[in-house]
Short mmCIF file of C-alpha atoms in Angstrom, two decimals:
data_model
loop_
_atom_site.label_atom_id
_atom_site.label_comp_id
_atom_site.label_asym_id
_atom_site.label_seq_id
_atom_site.Cartn_x
_atom_site.Cartn_y
_atom_site.Cartn_z
CA MET A 27 -21.49 -20.52 -11.43
CA PHE A 28 -21.55 -16.86 -12.95
CA ASP A 29 -18.41 -16.64 -13.99
CA ASN A 30 -18.90 -19.50 -15.78
CA ILE A 31 -21.11 -18.24 -17.18
CA LEU A 32 -19.86 -15.19 -18.24
CA ASN A 33 -16.53 -17.08 -19.16
CA GLY A 34 -18.21 -19.49 -22.09
CA PHE A 35 -20.18 -16.65 -23.36
CA SER A 36 -16.10 -15.42 -24.28
CA SER A 37 -15.29 -18.55 -25.72
CA ILE A 38 -17.61 -19.06 -28.31
CA LEU A 39 -18.34 -15.30 -29.36
CA ALA A 40 -15.48 -15.66 -31.75
CA VAL A 41 -16.57 -16.66 -35.96
CA GLY A 42 -15.52 -20.46 -36.23
CA PRO A 43 -18.59 -21.39 -32.57
CA ILE A 44 -20.54 -17.96 -34.57
CA LEU A 45 -20.04 -19.10 -38.02
CA GLY A 46 -21.31 -23.03 -36.91
CA ILE A 47 -23.72 -22.07 -35.27
CA ILE A 48 -25.06 -20.92 -38.25
CA ALA A 49 -25.03 -22.24 -40.60
CA GLY A 50 -26.21 -25.83 -37.57
CA VAL A 51 -29.11 -23.10 -37.41
CA VAL A 52 -30.51 -22.83 -41.74
CA ILE A 53 -29.06 -26.48 -41.88
CA GLY A 54 -31.41 -28.18 -39.27
CA ILE A 55 -33.99 -25.78 -40.93
CA VAL A 56 -34.00 -26.91 -44.31
CA PHE A 57 -33.28 -30.85 -42.57
CA GLY A 58 -36.51 -30.22 -40.58
CA ALA A 59 -38.69 -29.53 -43.39
CA ILE A 60 -38.32 -31.52 -45.90
CA PRO A 61 -41.01 -34.34 -44.76
CA GLY A 62 -39.65 -37.41 -44.30
CA ILE A 63 -36.00 -36.48 -42.70
CA SER A 64 -35.63 -35.90 -39.95
CA CYS A 65 -33.41 -34.27 -37.41
CA ILE A 66 -31.88 -36.60 -36.12
CA MET A 67 -30.73 -38.37 -40.15
CA ALA A 68 -29.54 -34.28 -39.75
CA ILE A 69 -26.71 -34.60 -37.35
CA ALA A 70 -25.99 -38.14 -38.09
CA ILE A 71 -24.98 -37.47 -41.41
CA ILE A 72 -23.00 -33.35 -40.41
CA LEU A 73 -21.10 -35.60 -37.24
CA PRO A 74 -18.63 -36.40 -39.88
CA MET A 75 -17.73 -33.79 -39.77
CA THR A 76 -17.34 -31.83 -36.93
CA PHE A 77 -14.33 -34.14 -36.06
CA TYR A 78 -11.84 -31.71 -37.51
CA VAL A 79 -12.93 -29.26 -35.58
CA ASP A 80 -12.59 -27.65 -31.91
CA PRO A 81 -15.23 -29.86 -29.72
CA ILE A 82 -17.17 -26.08 -28.75
CA ILE A 83 -17.33 -25.08 -32.33
CA GLY A 84 -18.43 -28.71 -33.32
CA ILE A 85 -20.93 -29.55 -30.73
CA THR A 86 -22.66 -26.32 -30.99
CA MET A 87 -23.65 -27.01 -34.17
CA LEU A 88 -25.50 -29.86 -33.61
CA LEU A 89 -26.83 -28.65 -30.88
CA ALA A 90 -28.01 -26.04 -33.73
CA VAL A 91 -29.16 -28.26 -35.69
CA TYR A 92 -30.73 -30.14 -32.91
CA LYS A 93 -32.76 -26.80 -32.30
CA ALA A 94 -33.55 -25.26 -35.65
CA GLY A 95 -34.29 -29.45 -37.01
CA ILE A 96 -37.26 -29.53 -34.29
CA TYR A 97 -38.92 -25.97 -34.93
CA GLY A 98 -38.13 -26.59 -38.74
CA GLY A 99 -40.48 -29.63 -38.67
CA SER A 100 -43.87 -27.42 -38.25
CA ILE A 101 -43.15 -25.75 -41.35
CA SER A 102 -44.42 -28.76 -44.10
CA ALA A 103 -46.93 -28.92 -40.32
CA ILE A 104 -48.99 -25.97 -40.86
CA LEU A 105 -48.13 -26.12 -45.08
CA ILE A 106 -49.21 -29.45 -46.22
CA ASN A 107 -49.95 -30.95 -43.50
CA THR A 108 -46.96 -33.26 -43.20
CA PRO A 109 -45.93 -33.80 -39.74
CA GLY A 110 -41.94 -34.42 -39.84
CA ALA A 111 -41.82 -36.20 -36.54
CA ALA A 112 -45.68 -37.25 -34.26
CA ALA A 113 -43.71 -34.35 -31.97
CA SER A 114 -45.52 -32.02 -34.83
CA PHE A 115 -48.96 -33.71 -35.92
CA LEU A 116 -50.56 -31.26 -33.26
CA THR A 117 -48.94 -27.97 -34.80
CA ALA A 118 -50.31 -30.00 -38.09
CA LEU A 119 -54.57 -29.76 -37.07
CA ASP A 120 -54.01 -25.39 -35.97
CA GLY A 121 -51.63 -24.95 -38.38
CA HIS A 122 -52.35 -27.13 -41.30
CA ALA A 123 -56.42 -25.53 -40.49
CA LEU A 124 -54.49 -21.95 -40.33
CA THR A 125 -53.58 -22.46 -44.30
CA LYS A 126 -56.06 -22.88 -45.39
CA ALA A 127 -57.43 -19.33 -44.52
CA GLY A 128 -54.85 -17.69 -45.49
CA LYS A 129 -53.66 -17.56 -43.04
CA ALA A 130 -50.11 -19.08 -42.64
CA GLY A 131 -47.61 -16.71 -42.03
CA LYS A 132 -49.32 -15.89 -38.89
CA ALA A 133 -49.36 -19.96 -38.18
CA LEU A 134 -45.77 -19.42 -39.39
CA ASP A 135 -44.41 -16.74 -36.48
CA MET A 136 -46.66 -18.55 -33.71
CA SER A 137 -44.55 -21.25 -34.70
CA LEU A 138 -41.54 -20.23 -34.41
CA PHE A 139 -42.38 -17.66 -31.64
CA ALA A 140 -42.96 -20.24 -28.78
CA SER A 141 -40.60 -22.64 -30.21
CA VAL A 142 -37.93 -19.86 -29.35
CA THR A 143 -39.35 -19.11 -25.43
CA GLY A 144 -39.81 -22.05 -25.31
CA GLU A 145 -36.21 -23.74 -25.90
CA MET A 146 -34.35 -20.70 -24.16
CA LEU A 147 -36.60 -20.71 -20.80
CA ALA A 148 -35.72 -24.74 -21.35
CA THR A 149 -32.36 -23.98 -22.13
CA LEU A 150 -32.03 -21.74 -18.54
CA VAL A 151 -33.09 -24.45 -16.78
CA LEU A 152 -29.53 -26.37 -17.85
CA ILE A 153 -28.06 -23.68 -16.88
CA LEU A 154 -29.43 -23.24 -13.89
CA VAL A 155 -30.40 -27.23 -12.53
CA ALA A 156 -27.12 -29.49 -13.98
CA ALA A 157 -24.62 -28.60 -11.34
CA PRO A 158 -26.13 -29.26 -8.52
CA ILE A 159 -27.87 -32.40 -9.88
CA SER A 160 -24.63 -33.63 -11.10
CA LEU A 161 -23.21 -32.24 -7.30
CA ILE A 162 -25.91 -34.84 -6.48
CA SER A 163 -25.03 -37.80 -8.64
CA LEU A 164 -21.68 -37.67 -8.14
CA GLN A 165 -22.91 -39.46 -4.35
CA ALA A 166 -23.51 -42.44 -6.46
CA GLY A 167 -21.40 -45.68 -5.48
CA PRO A 168 -20.42 -48.31 -8.10
CA ILE A 169 -23.67 -50.43 -6.99
CA GLU A 170 -25.92 -47.01 -7.17
CA LYS A 171 -25.12 -46.23 -11.54
CA VAL A 172 -25.60 -50.29 -12.23
CA PHE A 173 -28.71 -49.73 -10.99
CA LEU A 174 -29.53 -46.66 -12.56
CA LEU A 175 -28.71 -47.33 -16.35
CA LEU A 176 -30.49 -50.72 -15.87
CA PHE A 177 -33.32 -48.31 -14.82
CA ALA A 178 -32.18 -46.41 -18.63
CA PHE A 179 -32.21 -48.87 -20.52
CA THR A 180 -36.22 -50.25 -18.77
CA VAL A 181 -37.54 -46.80 -19.66
CA ILE A 182 -35.86 -46.52 -23.22
CA GLY A 183 -37.14 -49.87 -23.90
CA SER A 184 -40.39 -49.63 -23.65
CA MET A 185 -40.98 -46.05 -24.38
CA ALA A 186 -39.85 -47.00 -27.35
CA GLY A 187 -42.38 -47.73 -30.26
CA GLU A 188 -45.52 -49.47 -30.12
CA SER A 189 -44.83 -52.64 -28.78
CA ILE A 190 -43.37 -53.11 -25.42
CA PRO A 191 -41.00 -56.41 -26.40
CA ARG A 192 -40.16 -55.63 -29.35
CA GLY A 193 -37.99 -52.04 -27.80
CA LEU A 194 -36.42 -54.05 -25.54
CA LEU A 195 -36.14 -56.70 -28.11
CA SER A 196 -33.70 -53.04 -30.06
CA CYS A 197 -31.52 -52.04 -26.83
CA CYS A 198 -30.95 -56.29 -26.16
CA LEU A 199 -29.34 -55.71 -29.73
CA GLY A 200 -27.49 -52.72 -29.25
CA MET A 201 -26.04 -53.89 -26.27
CA LEU A 202 -24.88 -57.03 -27.93
CA PHE A 203 -22.90 -54.99 -30.56
CA ALA A 204 -21.30 -53.46 -27.85
CA MET A 205 -19.60 -56.70 -27.23
CA VAL A 206 -18.29 -57.42 -30.11
CA GLY A 207 -14.43 -56.65 -29.55
CA MET A 208 -11.04 -56.66 -27.20
CA SER A 209 -12.99 -56.36 -23.46
CA THR A 210 -11.61 -52.87 -21.79
CA ILE A 211 -12.10 -54.70 -18.45
CA THR A 212 -10.44 -58.24 -19.15
CA GLY A 213 -8.51 -57.77 -22.22
CA ALA A 214 -10.86 -61.21 -23.89
CA SER A 215 -11.67 -61.04 -27.43
CA ARG A 216 -15.77 -61.43 -27.87
CA PHE A 217 -17.75 -62.46 -31.08
CA THR A 218 -15.64 -61.24 -33.46
CA PHE A 219 -15.10 -65.12 -34.63
CA GLY A 220 -11.64 -64.60 -35.99
CA TYR A 221 -11.17 -61.82 -37.85
CA THR A 222 -8.81 -59.37 -36.45
CA GLU A 223 -10.84 -56.22 -37.59
CA LEU A 224 -13.19 -55.96 -35.66
CA MET A 225 -10.82 -56.74 -32.32
CA GLY A 226 -11.54 -53.17 -31.58
CA GLY A 227 -15.74 -53.25 -32.86
CA PHE A 228 -17.62 -50.75 -34.64
CA THR A 229 -16.46 -47.36 -35.49
CA PHE A 230 -19.69 -46.05 -34.91
CA THR A 231 -20.44 -43.48 -36.94
CA PRO A 232 -20.94 -45.95 -39.80
CA MET A 233 -22.64 -47.61 -37.78
CA LEU A 234 -24.83 -45.02 -36.77
CA ILE A 235 -26.11 -42.79 -40.52
CA GLY A 236 -26.49 -47.71 -41.35
CA ILE A 237 -28.48 -47.81 -38.83
CA LEU A 238 -30.29 -44.83 -38.30
CA VAL A 239 -30.48 -43.17 -42.11
CA MET A 240 -29.54 -45.77 -45.36
CA PRO A 241 -33.26 -46.85 -44.87
CA GLU A 242 -34.37 -43.77 -44.18
CA VAL A 243 -33.43 -44.08 -48.72
CA PHE A 244 -34.48 -47.26 -48.93
CA ASN A 245 -38.34 -46.15 -47.74
CA VAL A 246 -38.20 -42.99 -50.16
CA ILE A 247 -37.42 -45.47 -53.20
CA ARG A 248 -40.46 -48.29 -51.97
CA ARG A 249 -42.27 -44.76 -51.48
CA ARG A 250 -41.49 -43.46 -55.61
CA LYS A 251 -44.31 -43.55 -56.83
CA VAL A 252 -46.27 -40.94 -53.52
CA PRO A 253 -47.69 -37.43 -54.96
CA HIS A 254 -44.81 -34.80 -53.81
CA HIS A 255 -46.65 -32.25 -52.51
CA GLN A 256 -45.17 -28.03 -53.69
CA MET A 257 -45.02 -26.36 -50.34
CA GLN A 258 -46.19 -22.63 -50.86
CA ILE A 259 -47.29 -19.96 -48.34
CA THR A 260 -50.92 -18.69 -48.89
CA HIS A 261 -51.23 -15.10 -48.08
CA SER A 262 -54.77 -13.01 -46.91
CA ALA A 263 -56.02 -9.88 -48.29
CA ASN A 264 -55.87 -8.60 -44.58
CA PRO A 265 -51.82 -8.04 -43.31
CA ALA A 266 -52.58 -8.79 -39.97
CA ASP A 267 -53.32 -11.62 -40.50
CA ASN A 268 -50.02 -13.00 -41.80
CA ARG A 269 -47.89 -12.61 -38.62
CA ILE A 270 -48.86 -12.55 -35.29
CA SER A 271 -48.97 -8.47 -33.48
CA PHE A 272 -47.87 -7.83 -30.30
CA LYS A 273 -51.07 -7.98 -28.80
CA GLU A 274 -51.63 -12.05 -29.60
CA PHE A 275 -48.71 -13.42 -28.29
CA ARG A 276 -49.26 -11.82 -25.43
CA GLY A 277 -52.48 -12.97 -25.05
CA VAL A 278 -51.29 -16.53 -24.93
CA PHE A 279 -47.92 -16.03 -23.21
CA GLY A 280 -49.17 -18.29 -20.15
CA THR A 281 -49.98 -21.16 -21.83
CA ILE A 282 -46.24 -20.82 -23.46
CA LEU A 283 -45.05 -20.55 -20.04
CA LYS A 284 -46.77 -23.11 -18.82
CA SER A 285 -46.30 -25.41 -22.16
CA SER A 286 -42.78 -24.67 -21.77
CA GLY A 287 -42.52 -25.87 -17.82
CA ILE A 288 -44.02 -28.77 -19.05
CA GLY A 289 -42.08 -29.72 -21.64
CA THR A 290 -39.00 -28.93 -19.80
CA PHE A 291 -40.19 -31.59 -17.08
CA VAL A 292 -40.78 -34.22 -19.36
CA GLY A 293 -38.03 -34.18 -21.07
CA ALA A 294 -36.26 -34.67 -18.35
CA LEU A 295 -37.52 -37.24 -17.69
CA PRO A 296 -35.58 -40.17 -19.96
CA GLY A 297 -36.47 -41.79 -22.89
CA LEU A 298 -40.11 -40.08 -22.91
CA GLY A 299 -39.79 -37.45 -25.49
CA SER A 300 -40.27 -34.52 -26.68
CA SER A 301 -44.07 -36.23 -28.66
CA THR A 302 -45.03 -36.66 -25.33
CA ALA A 303 -44.49 -33.30 -24.30
CA ALA A 304 -45.96 -31.70 -26.94
CA PHE A 305 -49.59 -33.94 -26.29
CA ILE A 306 -49.71 -33.66 -22.73
CA ALA A 307 -49.33 -29.75 -23.07
CA TYR A 308 -52.33 -29.41 -25.65
CA GLY A 309 -54.46 -31.01 -22.91
CA GLU A 310 -53.49 -29.12 -21.11
CA ALA A 311 -54.27 -26.25 -22.06
CA ARG A 312 -57.69 -27.40 -24.33
CA ARG A 313 -58.57 -28.12 -21.65
CA THR A 314 -57.33 -24.24 -18.92
CA ALA A 315 -58.54 -22.50 -22.30
CA LYS A 316 -61.32 -19.80 -23.08
CA LYS A 317 -62.85 -21.41 -26.35
CA PRO A 318 -61.38 -25.21 -26.55
CA GLU A 319 -63.96 -25.87 -29.38
CA GLU A 320 -61.24 -23.91 -31.51
CA TYR A 321 -58.62 -25.91 -30.37
CA GLY A 322 -57.71 -28.58 -33.65
CA LYS A 323 -59.89 -25.95 -36.26
CA GLY A 324 -56.97 -22.85 -35.93
CA SER A 325 -56.06 -22.15 -33.00
CA VAL A 326 -52.83 -20.32 -32.33
CA GLU A 327 -52.58 -20.78 -29.03
CA GLY A 328 -52.61 -24.11 -29.14
CA ILE A 329 -50.16 -24.18 -31.54
CA ALA A 330 -48.12 -22.19 -29.47
CA ALA A 331 -49.01 -24.77 -26.94
CA ALA A 332 -47.58 -27.46 -28.51
CA GLU A 333 -44.79 -25.86 -30.68
CA SER A 334 -42.95 -24.13 -26.82
CA ALA A 335 -43.15 -27.82 -25.60
CA ASN A 336 -42.06 -30.14 -27.75
CA ASN A 337 -39.62 -27.54 -27.80
CA ALA A 338 -38.60 -27.20 -24.56
CA VAL A 339 -37.74 -30.39 -24.95
CA CYS A 340 -34.31 -30.08 -26.48
CA GLY A 341 -32.53 -27.88 -23.41
CA SER A 342 -34.47 -30.05 -20.78
CA SER A 343 -33.33 -33.77 -22.30
CA MET A 344 -29.82 -32.98 -21.74
CA ILE A 345 -30.49 -32.60 -18.30
CA PRO A 346 -29.76 -36.75 -17.75
CA MET A 347 -27.57 -37.20 -20.37
CA LEU A 348 -25.01 -35.06 -18.67
CA THR A 349 -25.18 -35.54 -15.52
CA LEU A 350 -26.07 -38.95 -15.28
CA SER A 351 -24.88 -40.47 -18.52
CA ILE A 352 -28.33 -40.98 -19.09
CA PRO A 353 -29.95 -39.94 -22.66
CA GLY A 354 -33.29 -38.21 -22.32
CA ASP A 355 -33.79 -39.53 -26.22
CA ASP A 356 -32.82 -40.66 -28.62
CA VAL A 357 -31.74 -37.29 -29.77
CA ALA A 358 -29.66 -36.83 -26.93
CA ALA A 359 -28.12 -39.95 -27.11
CA LEU A 360 -27.31 -39.41 -30.18
CA LEU A 361 -25.30 -36.75 -29.60
CA MET A 362 -23.61 -38.06 -26.77
CA GLY A 363 -21.79 -39.94 -29.30
CA ALA A 364 -20.96 -36.40 -30.34
CA PHE A 365 -19.10 -36.02 -27.09
CA LEU A 366 -17.53 -39.18 -26.84
CA ILE A 367 -15.80 -38.93 -30.12
CA HIS A 368 -15.22 -35.18 -29.19
CA GLY A 369 -13.06 -36.97 -25.83
CA LEU A 370 -16.10 -35.42 -23.46
CA THR A 371 -17.88 -38.30 -21.43
CA PRO A 372 -21.06 -37.27 -19.68
CA GLY A 373 -21.67 -37.85 -16.49
CA PRO A 374 -21.14 -35.22 -13.07
CA MET A 375 -17.29 -35.18 -13.72
CA ILE A 376 -17.32 -33.31 -17.16
CA PHE A 377 -18.50 -29.86 -15.80
CA PHE A 378 -15.21 -30.01 -12.95
CA GLU A 379 -13.04 -32.19 -16.05
CA HIS A 380 -14.53 -29.55 -19.23
CA THR A 381 -15.71 -26.68 -17.37
CA GLU A 382 -14.42 -23.80 -20.33
CA THR A 383 -16.03 -26.16 -23.29
CA ILE A 384 -19.61 -27.32 -21.15
CA TYR A 385 -20.52 -23.76 -20.03
CA ALA A 386 -19.16 -22.71 -23.49
CA ILE A 387 -22.14 -25.07 -24.78
CA PHE A 388 -24.90 -23.54 -23.09
CA ALA A 389 -23.56 -20.48 -23.98
CA GLY A 390 -23.79 -21.61 -27.27
CA PHE A 391 -27.24 -22.68 -26.44
CA LEU A 392 -28.64 -20.24 -25.57
CA LEU A 393 -26.97 -17.66 -28.78
CA THR A 394 -28.67 -20.27 -30.90
CA ASP A 395 -32.28 -19.10 -29.99
CA LEU A 396 -31.53 -15.54 -31.08
CA PHE A 397 -30.15 -16.98 -34.49
CA LEU A 398 -33.26 -18.79 -35.10
CA LEU A 399 -35.36 -16.63 -34.69
CA GLY A 400 -33.28 -14.04 -36.86
CA ILE A 401 -33.15 -16.19 -39.53
CA ALA A 402 -36.10 -18.01 -39.39
CA ARG A 403 -38.14 -15.02 -39.57
CA ALA A 404 -36.16 -13.32 -42.68
CA GLY A 405 -35.97 -16.34 -44.10
CA PHE A 406 -38.92 -18.17 -44.66
CA LYS A 407 -39.67 -18.09 -48.16
CA PHE A 408 -36.09 -18.88 -48.58
CA PHE A 409 -36.86 -22.32 -46.11
CA VAL A 410 -39.85 -23.08 -48.03
CA LYS A 411 -38.26 -23.56 -52.10
CA MET A 412 -35.56 -25.30 -50.04
CA ALA A 413 -37.75 -27.66 -48.61
CA SER A 414 -39.70 -27.75 -51.19
CA LEU A 415 -37.17 -29.39 -53.14
CA ARG A 416 -37.58 -33.78 -54.82
CA ARG A 417 -37.29 -36.09 -53.28
CA TYR A 418 -34.79 -37.43 -56.40
CA TYR A 419 -32.78 -33.60 -55.85
CA ILE A 420 -32.18 -34.97 -51.49
CA PHE A 421 -31.88 -38.08 -51.05
CA PRO A 422 -29.03 -38.97 -53.86
CA CYS A 423 -26.99 -36.12 -51.74
CA VAL A 424 -28.17 -37.84 -48.85
CA THR A 425 -26.70 -40.68 -50.30
CA VAL A 426 -23.19 -39.20 -51.19
CA PHE A 427 -22.64 -37.46 -48.01
CA ALA A 428 -24.48 -40.70 -45.78
CA PHE A 429 -21.02 -42.93 -47.57
CA THR A 430 -18.27 -40.26 -47.32
CA GLY A 431 -19.24 -39.67 -43.55
CA ALA A 432 -18.22 -43.11 -43.61
CA TYR A 433 -15.11 -43.29 -44.51
CA THR A 434 -13.98 -40.02 -43.08
CA ALA A 435 -15.08 -40.78 -39.12
CA GLY A 436 -11.66 -43.48 -39.92
CA GLN A 437 -10.29 -43.17 -43.54
CA ASN A 438 -10.86 -46.83 -43.45
CA MET A 439 -12.03 -48.50 -46.05
CA ASN A 440 -13.65 -51.25 -44.08
CA ASP A 441 -16.32 -48.68 -42.62
CA ILE A 442 -17.59 -48.97 -45.31
CA LEU A 443 -18.63 -52.48 -45.49
CA VAL A 444 -19.84 -51.56 -41.83
CA LEU A 445 -21.63 -49.15 -43.08
CA ILE A 446 -23.98 -51.13 -45.48
CA ALA A 447 -23.46 -54.37 -42.87
CA PHE A 448 -26.01 -51.58 -40.72
CA THR A 449 -27.91 -50.29 -43.87
CA VAL A 450 -29.44 -53.88 -44.62
CA MET A 451 -29.78 -54.46 -40.70
CA GLY A 452 -31.73 -50.88 -40.08
CA TYR A 453 -33.94 -51.76 -42.73
CA GLY A 454 -34.03 -55.13 -42.07
CA MET A 455 -35.55 -53.65 -38.41
CA LYS A 456 -37.50 -51.22 -39.62
CA LEU A 457 -39.57 -53.74 -41.81
CA VAL A 458 -39.91 -56.37 -38.56
CA GLY A 459 -40.55 -53.02 -36.20
CA LEU A 460 -37.20 -52.68 -33.61
CA ASN A 461 -36.83 -49.33 -33.46
CA PRO A 462 -32.93 -48.21 -34.54
CA ALA A 463 -33.19 -45.20 -32.27
CA VAL A 464 -33.27 -47.59 -29.01
CA PHE A 465 -30.59 -49.97 -30.36
CA ILE A 466 -28.53 -46.97 -30.72
CA ILE A 467 -28.92 -45.88 -27.10
CA GLY A 468 -28.36 -49.87 -26.23
CA PHE A 469 -25.17 -49.05 -27.95
CA ILE A 470 -23.56 -45.99 -26.21
CA LEU A 471 -24.92 -46.94 -23.09
CA THR A 472 -23.34 -50.93 -22.81
CA PRO A 473 -19.96 -49.93 -22.15
CA PHE A 474 -20.51 -48.30 -18.72
CA LEU A 475 -22.81 -50.69 -17.81
CA GLU A 476 -20.00 -52.96 -18.34
CA GLN A 477 -17.18 -50.98 -16.78
CA ASN A 478 -19.74 -50.16 -13.42
CA LEU A 479 -21.27 -53.41 -12.95
CA ASP A 480 -16.90 -54.61 -12.93
CA GLN A 481 -15.94 -51.83 -10.38
CA ALA A 482 -19.24 -53.60 -8.52
CA MET A 483 -19.05 -57.42 -8.55
CA ALA A 484 -15.24 -56.28 -7.46
CA ILE A 485 -16.80 -54.61 -3.90
CA VAL A 486 -19.88 -57.33 -3.50
CA GLY A 487 -17.53 -60.53 -3.82
CA THR A 488 -19.03 -63.54 -3.54
CA ASP A 489 -21.54 -62.06 -1.04
CA TYR A 490 -24.48 -60.73 -3.74
CA HIS A 491 -27.23 -59.81 -0.95
CA LEU A 492 -25.29 -56.29 -1.22
CA PHE A 493 -26.25 -55.03 -4.58
CA PHE A 494 -30.01 -54.50 -3.21
CA ALA A 495 -28.07 -53.17 1.02
CA SER A 496 -28.32 -50.09 -0.56
CA PRO A 497 -31.38 -48.22 -0.21
CA PHE A 498 -30.62 -46.31 -4.06
CA SER A 499 -31.62 -50.55 -6.26
CA TRP A 500 -35.05 -50.39 -4.89
CA VAL A 501 -35.57 -47.05 -5.93
CA PHE A 502 -34.07 -47.79 -9.52
CA ILE A 503 -35.63 -50.83 -8.84
CA ALA A 504 -39.24 -49.71 -7.82
CA LEU A 505 -38.65 -47.41 -10.90
CA SER A 506 -38.02 -49.61 -13.61
CA VAL A 507 -41.01 -51.89 -12.40
CA PHE A 508 -43.43 -48.62 -12.54
CA PHE A 509 -42.08 -46.98 -15.65
CA VAL A 510 -43.32 -50.55 -16.94
CA PHE A 511 -46.66 -50.74 -16.45
CA SER A 512 -47.73 -47.08 -16.70
CA SER A 513 -46.44 -47.65 -19.72
CA MET A 514 -48.18 -50.61 -20.79
CA ARG A 515 -51.45 -49.33 -19.40
CA VAL A 516 -51.31 -45.70 -20.97
CA ARG A 517 -51.17 -47.39 -24.22
CA ARG A 518 -53.44 -49.91 -24.15
CA LYS A 519 -55.92 -46.84 -22.72
CA SER A 520 -54.86 -45.10 -25.58
CA SER A 521 -54.68 -48.03 -28.55
CA ARG A 522 -59.32 -47.25 -27.23
CA THR A 523 -59.19 -42.97 -27.41
CA PRO A 524 -58.52 -41.96 -30.22
CA ALA A 525 -56.36 -39.11 -30.88
CA PRO A 526 -57.93 -35.49 -30.15
CA ASP A 527 -60.46 -33.75 -33.50
CA GLN A 528 -58.27 -36.96 -34.97
CA GLU A 529 -61.91 -38.48 -37.15
CA LYS A 530 -62.77 -34.88 -38.39
CA THR A 531 -59.53 -34.10 -39.95
CA ALA A 532 -59.62 -37.99 -41.51
#
């Protein structure tokens, strides 16, 4: 493994990958800091640009956008109390309180240092455990993989959104659209309705942009009368209030380590995501804090707990994706699609078939943290100005990038029609409460389920009881039932209990 890591660094330390990482970090911070644009939208827009470069450059650039985008959400949360994602809600509680006290620089510094620390620790865990887990998962046969994928569908569907039925319906819709076209197993055409253009199925990139990106443009048009918030960094007369000292960082380092561990563990479980990690870590840090009454009122320790946990998910969410072909969250599902486009099939064999590429990507993961620290620290004022651009400048550019990316994916005008059709569908899904990200996960995972199910049926023949002969089958069935009931219980509990300090900050 050590030799592979060294080879990975030798591959990543070249002009192309370094420039890709720098570009990804800058794009991620800017897009993450703009209210209304999430990192998943940024990745979807940038994805077509990576088609014409080496996978090491393209994938590391997308991962840099991912990491920097998660951190960038804390900028708008701290400065204008507008979290770009649910994971940044807790950062906004303490960060904006510091901003109103003239200590925005201290809040931004703490967010950056905690984010980079959490990401780096999770990346080290990814490098150390991914390959050993892949060796274990190689022992699973088609039958075990069928139940594993059914477990993944259940978990992701039940954890997405406020309604379990709607989450599962979103997943099933993705599965349905994945079946359009010619079957790779039997060669039969399915759901083409006589249109030969549909024999190859739907092109992934225009569908992805239509489902995830363009509906947000329509949402901005709907909210065009909402006043624009101007970001600005307020400074205290005392220089110590505008930065984090080494003593202050050392004081919260234990909290950062604990929260990073929580985020790493939660991220490695499919379907939970960064929001869950942030809330668990924040609650645990508050429970064990010496001054819990300061949480929600401008606690740097609260910022450290939330940011280190939600950023640790970035690295650990790659563990189930690379080892079991199960995305850890919606962004990991999008990255899984990027891997497939670049000819890298996530799963245990990827460590043997593309060893050099994978460890180069791991090395790029670590380098991204260092570039994020340097670029973000040096360019706070620049990123704040970029994020303060008015919406009518930003979203026309987003629309142009969306249509250009949809066309360049296959250089086919039919892909523009696919983009328009899925834009309408994605907007409709948002109106009725369906989850577009879960739709994408269902679309990506269905071919793997279909392939393994066909192999499993060939093994068992007419002896269907053999599906349940393996203890792994019962384990995954039990886990699926457990996740559904536990998520229902958590939702009932959260509907009765208000978020911490929510009433005070209202």
